[in-house]
Short mmCIF file of C-alpha atoms in Angstrom, two decimals:
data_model
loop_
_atom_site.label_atom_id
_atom_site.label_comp_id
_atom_site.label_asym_id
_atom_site.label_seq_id
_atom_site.Cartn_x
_atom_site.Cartn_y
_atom_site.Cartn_z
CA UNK O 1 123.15 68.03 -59.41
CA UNK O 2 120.97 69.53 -61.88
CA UNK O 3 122.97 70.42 -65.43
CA UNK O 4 122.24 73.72 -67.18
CA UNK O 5 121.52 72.19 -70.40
CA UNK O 6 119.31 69.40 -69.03
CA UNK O 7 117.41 69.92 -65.61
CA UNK O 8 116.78 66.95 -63.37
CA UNK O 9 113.01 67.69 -62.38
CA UNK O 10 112.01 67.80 -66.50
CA UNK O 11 110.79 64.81 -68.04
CA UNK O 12 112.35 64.81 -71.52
CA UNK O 13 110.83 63.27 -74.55
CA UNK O 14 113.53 62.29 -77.10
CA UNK O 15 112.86 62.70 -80.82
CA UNK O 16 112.76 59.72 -83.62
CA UNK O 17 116.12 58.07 -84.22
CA UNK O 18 114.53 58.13 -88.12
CA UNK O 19 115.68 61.66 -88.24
CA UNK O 20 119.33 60.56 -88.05
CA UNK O 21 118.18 58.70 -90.89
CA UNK O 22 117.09 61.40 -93.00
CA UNK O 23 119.40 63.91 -92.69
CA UNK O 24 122.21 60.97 -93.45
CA UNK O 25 120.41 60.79 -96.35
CA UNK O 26 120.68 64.33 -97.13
CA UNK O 27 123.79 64.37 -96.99
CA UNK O 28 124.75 61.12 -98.53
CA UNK O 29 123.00 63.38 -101.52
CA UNK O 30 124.96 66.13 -101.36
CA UNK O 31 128.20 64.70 -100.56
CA UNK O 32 127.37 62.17 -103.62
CA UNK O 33 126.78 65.47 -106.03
CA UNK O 34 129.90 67.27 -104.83
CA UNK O 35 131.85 63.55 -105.25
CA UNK O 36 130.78 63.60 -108.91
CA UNK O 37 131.23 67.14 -109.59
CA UNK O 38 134.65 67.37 -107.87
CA UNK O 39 135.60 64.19 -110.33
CA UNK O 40 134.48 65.66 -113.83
CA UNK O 41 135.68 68.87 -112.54
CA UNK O 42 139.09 67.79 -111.29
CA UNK O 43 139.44 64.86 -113.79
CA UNK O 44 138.77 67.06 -116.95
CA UNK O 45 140.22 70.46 -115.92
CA UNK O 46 143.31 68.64 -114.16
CA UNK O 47 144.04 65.64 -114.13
CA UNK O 48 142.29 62.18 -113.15
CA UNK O 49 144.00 62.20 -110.12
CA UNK O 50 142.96 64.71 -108.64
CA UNK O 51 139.56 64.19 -110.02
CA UNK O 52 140.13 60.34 -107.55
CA UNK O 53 141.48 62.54 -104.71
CA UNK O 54 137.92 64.71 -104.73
CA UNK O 55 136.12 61.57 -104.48
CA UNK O 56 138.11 60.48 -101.09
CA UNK O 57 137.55 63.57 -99.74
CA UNK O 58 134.12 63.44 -100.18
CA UNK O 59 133.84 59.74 -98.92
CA UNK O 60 135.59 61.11 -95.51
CA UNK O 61 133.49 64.16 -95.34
CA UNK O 62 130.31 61.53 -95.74
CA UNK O 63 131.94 59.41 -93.13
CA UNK O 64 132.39 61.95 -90.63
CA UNK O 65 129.26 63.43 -90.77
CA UNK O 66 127.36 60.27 -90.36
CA UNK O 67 128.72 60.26 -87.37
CA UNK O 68 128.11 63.44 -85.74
CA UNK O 69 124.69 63.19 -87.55
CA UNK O 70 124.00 60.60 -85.16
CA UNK O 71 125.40 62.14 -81.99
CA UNK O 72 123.78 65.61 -82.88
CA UNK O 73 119.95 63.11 -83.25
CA UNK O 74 120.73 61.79 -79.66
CA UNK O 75 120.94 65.06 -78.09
CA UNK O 76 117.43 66.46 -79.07
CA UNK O 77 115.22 66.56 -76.71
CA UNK O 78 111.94 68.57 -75.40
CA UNK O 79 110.06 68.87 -72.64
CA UNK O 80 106.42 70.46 -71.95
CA UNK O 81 106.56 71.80 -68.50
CA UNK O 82 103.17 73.90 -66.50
CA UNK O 83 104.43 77.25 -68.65
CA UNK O 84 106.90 76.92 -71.33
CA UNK O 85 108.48 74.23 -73.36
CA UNK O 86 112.10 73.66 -73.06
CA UNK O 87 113.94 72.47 -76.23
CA UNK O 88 117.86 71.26 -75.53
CA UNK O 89 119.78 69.91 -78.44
CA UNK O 90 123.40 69.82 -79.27
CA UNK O 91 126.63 68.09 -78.53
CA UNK O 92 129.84 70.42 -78.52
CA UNK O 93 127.59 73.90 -78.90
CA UNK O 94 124.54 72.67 -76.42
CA UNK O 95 121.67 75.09 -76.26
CA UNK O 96 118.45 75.50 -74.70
CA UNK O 97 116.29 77.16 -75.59
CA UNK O 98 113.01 77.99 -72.91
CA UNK O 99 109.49 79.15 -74.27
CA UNK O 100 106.73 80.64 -72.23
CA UNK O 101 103.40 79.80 -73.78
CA UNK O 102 102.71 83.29 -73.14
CA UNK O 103 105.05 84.82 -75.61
CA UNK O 104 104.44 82.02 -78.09
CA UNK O 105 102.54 83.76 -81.63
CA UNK O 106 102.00 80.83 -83.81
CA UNK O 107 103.03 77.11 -84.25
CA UNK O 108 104.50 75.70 -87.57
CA UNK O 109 104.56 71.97 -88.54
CA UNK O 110 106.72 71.56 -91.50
CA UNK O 111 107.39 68.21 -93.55
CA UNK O 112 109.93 67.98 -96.42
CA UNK O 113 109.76 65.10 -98.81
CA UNK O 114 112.45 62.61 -97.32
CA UNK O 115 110.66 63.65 -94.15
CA UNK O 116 107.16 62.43 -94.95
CA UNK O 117 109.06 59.09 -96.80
CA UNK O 118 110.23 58.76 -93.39
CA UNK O 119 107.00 59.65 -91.16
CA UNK O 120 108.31 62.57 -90.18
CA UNK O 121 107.70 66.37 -89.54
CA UNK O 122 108.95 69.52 -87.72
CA UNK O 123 107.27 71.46 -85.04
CA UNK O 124 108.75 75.14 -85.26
CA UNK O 125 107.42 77.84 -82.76
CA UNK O 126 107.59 81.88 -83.12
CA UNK O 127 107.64 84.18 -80.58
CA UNK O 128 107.36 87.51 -80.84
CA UNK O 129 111.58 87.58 -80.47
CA UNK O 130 113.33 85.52 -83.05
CA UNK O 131 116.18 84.25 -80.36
CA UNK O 132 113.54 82.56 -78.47
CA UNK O 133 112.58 80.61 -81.56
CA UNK O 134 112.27 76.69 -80.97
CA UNK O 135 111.86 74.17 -83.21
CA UNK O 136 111.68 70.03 -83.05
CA UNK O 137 112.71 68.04 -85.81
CA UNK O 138 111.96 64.13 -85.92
CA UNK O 139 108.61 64.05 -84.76
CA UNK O 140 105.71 61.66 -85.85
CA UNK O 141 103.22 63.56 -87.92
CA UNK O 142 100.58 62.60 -84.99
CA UNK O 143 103.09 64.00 -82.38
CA UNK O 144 103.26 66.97 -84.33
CA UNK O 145 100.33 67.69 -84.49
CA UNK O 146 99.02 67.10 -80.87
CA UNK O 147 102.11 69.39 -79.88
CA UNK O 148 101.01 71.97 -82.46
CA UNK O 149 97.67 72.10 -80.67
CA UNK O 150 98.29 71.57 -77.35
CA UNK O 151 100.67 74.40 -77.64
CA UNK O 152 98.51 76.69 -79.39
CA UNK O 153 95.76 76.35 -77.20
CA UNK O 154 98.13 76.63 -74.14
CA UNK O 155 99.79 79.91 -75.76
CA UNK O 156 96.08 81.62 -76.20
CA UNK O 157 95.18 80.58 -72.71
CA UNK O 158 98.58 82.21 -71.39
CA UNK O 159 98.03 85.36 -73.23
CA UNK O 160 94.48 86.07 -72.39
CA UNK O 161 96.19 85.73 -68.77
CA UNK O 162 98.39 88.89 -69.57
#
C-alpha cells in the first residue's frame, strides 16, 4: 500500500547524513552561546545557581535536539519523476511537497560556510506560488549542481510546452 508521504512507484534519493552533522553543529553553537550567556546572566544578576541551572538546561536542550536533528536528516528525501520533483521530509509534521517542471521559475544552490567545510550545499526551487516552494539541503556541491541544471533545463522545456 502506497503511503501519502512516500509513494511506492518513486525511487527516492536520500540526502548526506553530513547534514545531520552540520546543523548539530549549529546548534551545538547556539546552544553553547545561550549556555554562557544564561551563566553570566543568571550568575551575576542572581545568583550562581541559577547561573549552573541555565547551563543544564542548555546541555538538555543540546541533547535533545541532537537527536531529532538526526531523525529530521533521515527523513529527507527527493525524487525526480517524468514531470515534477517530489521533495518529502519530516518526522512528526511530514510534508511533501510536488513540483511540476512546468511551474518551476528559477533554481537556487545555496552554500553557507559550515556547509562548504562540510561539502555541502542547498538546492532551493521557486515557483511562481511560494507554497509550492521546494528545497534540498545536504547535497554534494556536484549533486547540486547537476540537479540545478537538469531541472532548469527540464522547467524551460516544460514551459515552452504550455
Amino acid at each position: 500500500m502506497d503511503d501519502l508521504f512516500a509513494p511506492s512507484d518513486v525511487s527516492w534519493t536520500p540526502v548526506s547524513p553530513k547534514l545531520a552533522t552540520v546543523r548539530r553543529l549549529n546548534a551545538a553553537i547556539m546552544f553553547g552561546l545561550l549556555a554562557i550567556a544564561g551563566l553570566l546572566l543568571f550568575g551575576l544578576l542572581m545568583d550562581w545557581l541559577y547561573g549552573v541551572l541555565a547551563l543544564v538546561v542548555a546541555a538538555i536542550g543540546l541533547a535533545w535536539s541532537w537527536v531529532l536533528i538526526g531523525r529530521n536528516q533521515r527523513s529527507w528525501k527527493y525524487a525526480e519523476r517524468e514531470d515534477e520533483l517530489l521533495v518529502s521530509h519530516g518526522i512528526m509534521f511530514r510534508q511533501l511537497v510536488v513540483v511540476p517542471y512546468g511551474r518551476m521559475q528559477f533554481v537556487d544552490v545555496a552554500a553557507g560556510p559550515l556547509e562548504r567545510a562540510f561539502d555541502l550545499a542547498t538546492v532551493e526551487l521557486h515557483t511562481a506560488t511560494p507554497a509550492t516552494d521546494a528545497k534540498i539541503p545536504g547535497l554534494h556541491p556536484d549533486e547540486a549542481a547537476r540537479l540545478r541544471d537538469r531541472l532548469s533545463a527540464l522547467g524551460q522545456a516544460q514551459a515552452w510546452g504550455l
